[in-house]
Amino acid sequence: MAEFIKLYEKGTDMRKIEQIVSVLRNGGIIIYPTDTVYGMGCDIHNARAVERICQIKGIKPNKNNFSFICDDLSNISDYAKVSTAAFKTMKKSLPGPFTFILEGNNKVPKVLSQSKKTVGIRIPDNMITRLIVQELGNPIITTSLHDDDDILEYPTDPELIFEKFQNLVDIVIDGGYGKNIPSTIVDATTDDFEIIRQGAGYLD
């Protein structure tokens, strides 16, 4: 059964962050808060954990549409090609409720790049998640949790999330109630930015 860990953005307990990172390093799957909806993730370098997430979500690994979370802009060029225009826009918009689609490079793990040459990058305005990534030393996968509810598309109550996923994941982080509007997806593979999905963020 998963552990249920309460964390606060202000005064985050680093011992709990270290505990979460240890689970990620051992191939664990976590559910965590962002600045939009709750996400499910694992270490991007652990192919088996990525496959577990695909099983939970009922998708094939080579059909995944996962993005990943970095802790700041300095990580992004490790995994993606970033034009000057894209970098300027991202610098203004991040941390924030955006997913930027960029052209990936050969450092993107194969399990994430089998069927496509682009990657989605998130730097959420949520200190809990960014501290996890900082402590881990590399990005984590992010895929939104969806609800079976007809009214709410995304689950927002951490306790209900725990009830649903306690036997499927290793840790559920309670970072307070989540939101019900996902990130805005921006195709930044060319300098003619295109909004693929309008969500919580609005580009200037």
Short mmCIF file of C-alpha atoms in Angstrom, two decimals, residues 15-126:
data_model
loop_
_atom_site.label_atom_id
_atom_site.label_comp_id
_atom_site.label_asym_id
_atom_site.label_seq_id
_atom_site.Cartn_x
_atom_site.Cartn_y
_atom_site.Cartn_z
CA ARG A 15 13.42 14.57 5.40
CA LYS A 16 10.15 13.71 3.69
CA ILE A 17 11.51 14.99 0.36
CA GLU A 18 14.54 12.72 0.79
CA GLN A 19 12.23 9.79 1.57
CA ILE A 20 10.25 10.46 -1.63
CA VAL A 21 13.44 10.75 -3.70
CA SER A 22 14.71 7.44 -2.29
CA VAL A 23 11.49 5.77 -3.48
CA LEU A 24 11.89 7.35 -6.94
CA ARG A 25 15.49 6.14 -7.20
CA ASN A 26 14.29 2.62 -6.43
CA GLY A 27 11.79 2.68 -9.29
CA GLY A 28 8.80 3.92 -7.31
CA ILE A 29 5.79 5.86 -8.62
CA ILE A 30 4.47 8.94 -6.85
CA ILE A 31 1.40 11.13 -7.10
CA TYR A 32 2.19 14.76 -6.41
CA PRO A 33 0.77 18.29 -6.53
CA THR A 34 1.60 20.83 -9.23
CA ASP A 35 0.41 24.39 -9.79
CA THR A 36 -2.51 22.92 -11.77
CA VAL A 37 -3.81 19.35 -11.41
CA TYR A 38 -2.31 16.41 -9.53
CA GLY A 39 0.23 14.39 -11.50
CA MET A 40 1.62 10.87 -11.46
CA GLY A 41 5.31 10.37 -12.07
CA CYS A 42 8.58 8.52 -11.72
CA ASP A 43 12.27 9.02 -12.46
CA ILE A 44 12.58 9.55 -16.24
CA HIS A 45 15.57 7.19 -16.34
CA ASN A 46 13.70 4.22 -14.89
CA ALA A 47 12.14 2.44 -17.87
CA ARG A 48 10.36 -0.15 -15.71
CA ALA A 49 8.67 2.57 -13.65
CA VAL A 50 7.58 4.34 -16.87
CA GLU A 51 6.08 1.04 -18.05
CA ARG A 52 4.22 0.68 -14.73
CA ILE A 53 2.67 4.12 -15.21
CA CYS A 54 1.62 3.08 -18.73
CA GLN A 55 -0.05 -0.02 -17.27
CA ILE A 56 -1.90 2.04 -14.64
CA LYS A 57 -3.11 4.45 -17.33
CA GLY A 58 -3.88 1.65 -19.83
CA ILE A 59 -1.62 2.94 -22.59
CA LYS A 60 1.22 1.38 -24.57
CA PRO A 61 4.71 2.67 -23.68
CA ASN A 62 5.44 3.69 -27.28
CA LYS A 63 2.16 5.63 -27.39
CA ASN A 64 2.88 7.63 -24.25
CA ASN A 65 2.38 11.35 -24.29
CA PHE A 66 4.26 12.15 -21.13
CA SER A 67 5.98 15.40 -20.33
CA PHE A 68 8.58 15.87 -17.68
CA ILE A 69 9.20 18.27 -14.85
CA CYS A 70 12.46 20.20 -14.51
CA ASP A 71 13.31 22.36 -11.51
CA ASP A 72 14.54 25.33 -13.55
CA LEU A 73 15.43 26.49 -17.06
CA SER A 74 19.06 25.39 -16.79
CA ASN A 75 18.02 21.71 -17.08
CA ILE A 76 16.01 22.12 -20.25
CA SER A 77 18.84 22.29 -22.78
CA ASP A 78 20.03 18.90 -21.46
CA TYR A 79 17.00 17.29 -23.10
CA ALA A 80 15.68 19.66 -25.75
CA LYS A 81 16.68 22.12 -28.43
CA VAL A 82 15.59 25.59 -27.36
CA SER A 83 15.56 28.54 -29.76
CA THR A 84 16.31 32.04 -28.48
CA ALA A 85 12.65 33.03 -28.92
CA ALA A 86 11.45 29.93 -27.04
CA PHE A 87 13.94 30.54 -24.21
CA LYS A 88 12.80 34.15 -23.79
CA THR A 89 9.14 33.13 -23.68
CA MET A 90 9.82 30.31 -21.24
CA LYS A 91 11.86 32.60 -19.01
CA LYS A 92 8.87 34.96 -18.76
CA SER A 93 6.31 32.19 -18.29
CA LEU A 94 8.05 29.69 -15.98
CA PRO A 95 7.67 28.56 -13.28
CA GLY A 96 4.03 28.51 -14.25
CA PRO A 97 1.06 26.50 -15.61
CA PHE A 98 2.54 25.74 -19.02
CA THR A 99 3.82 22.70 -20.90
CA PHE A 100 6.21 23.67 -23.68
CA ILE A 101 6.64 21.20 -26.53
CA LEU A 102 10.21 21.28 -27.83
CA GLU A 103 12.34 19.21 -30.16
CA GLY A 104 14.05 16.55 -28.08
CA ASN A 105 17.69 15.53 -28.28
CA ASN A 106 19.47 12.20 -27.84
CA LYS A 107 19.53 12.50 -24.02
CA VAL A 108 15.77 11.90 -23.83
CA PRO A 109 15.35 8.32 -22.54
CA LYS A 110 14.37 5.90 -25.30
CA VAL A 111 11.21 4.80 -23.51
CA LEU A 112 9.93 8.38 -23.91
CA SER A 113 11.13 9.04 -27.45
CA GLN A 114 10.33 5.84 -29.35
CA SER A 115 7.47 7.28 -31.34
CA LYS A 116 8.16 11.01 -31.44
CA LYS A 117 10.92 13.57 -31.66
CA THR A 118 9.42 16.13 -29.32
CA VAL A 119 9.29 16.44 -25.54
CA GLY A 120 6.98 18.34 -23.22
CA ILE A 121 8.65 20.39 -20.49
CA ARG A 122 7.02 21.60 -17.26
CA ILE A 123 8.41 23.80 -14.49
CA PRO A 124 5.40 24.10 -12.19
CA ASP A 125 5.03 26.94 -9.73
CA ASN A 126 4.96 24.43 -6.89
#
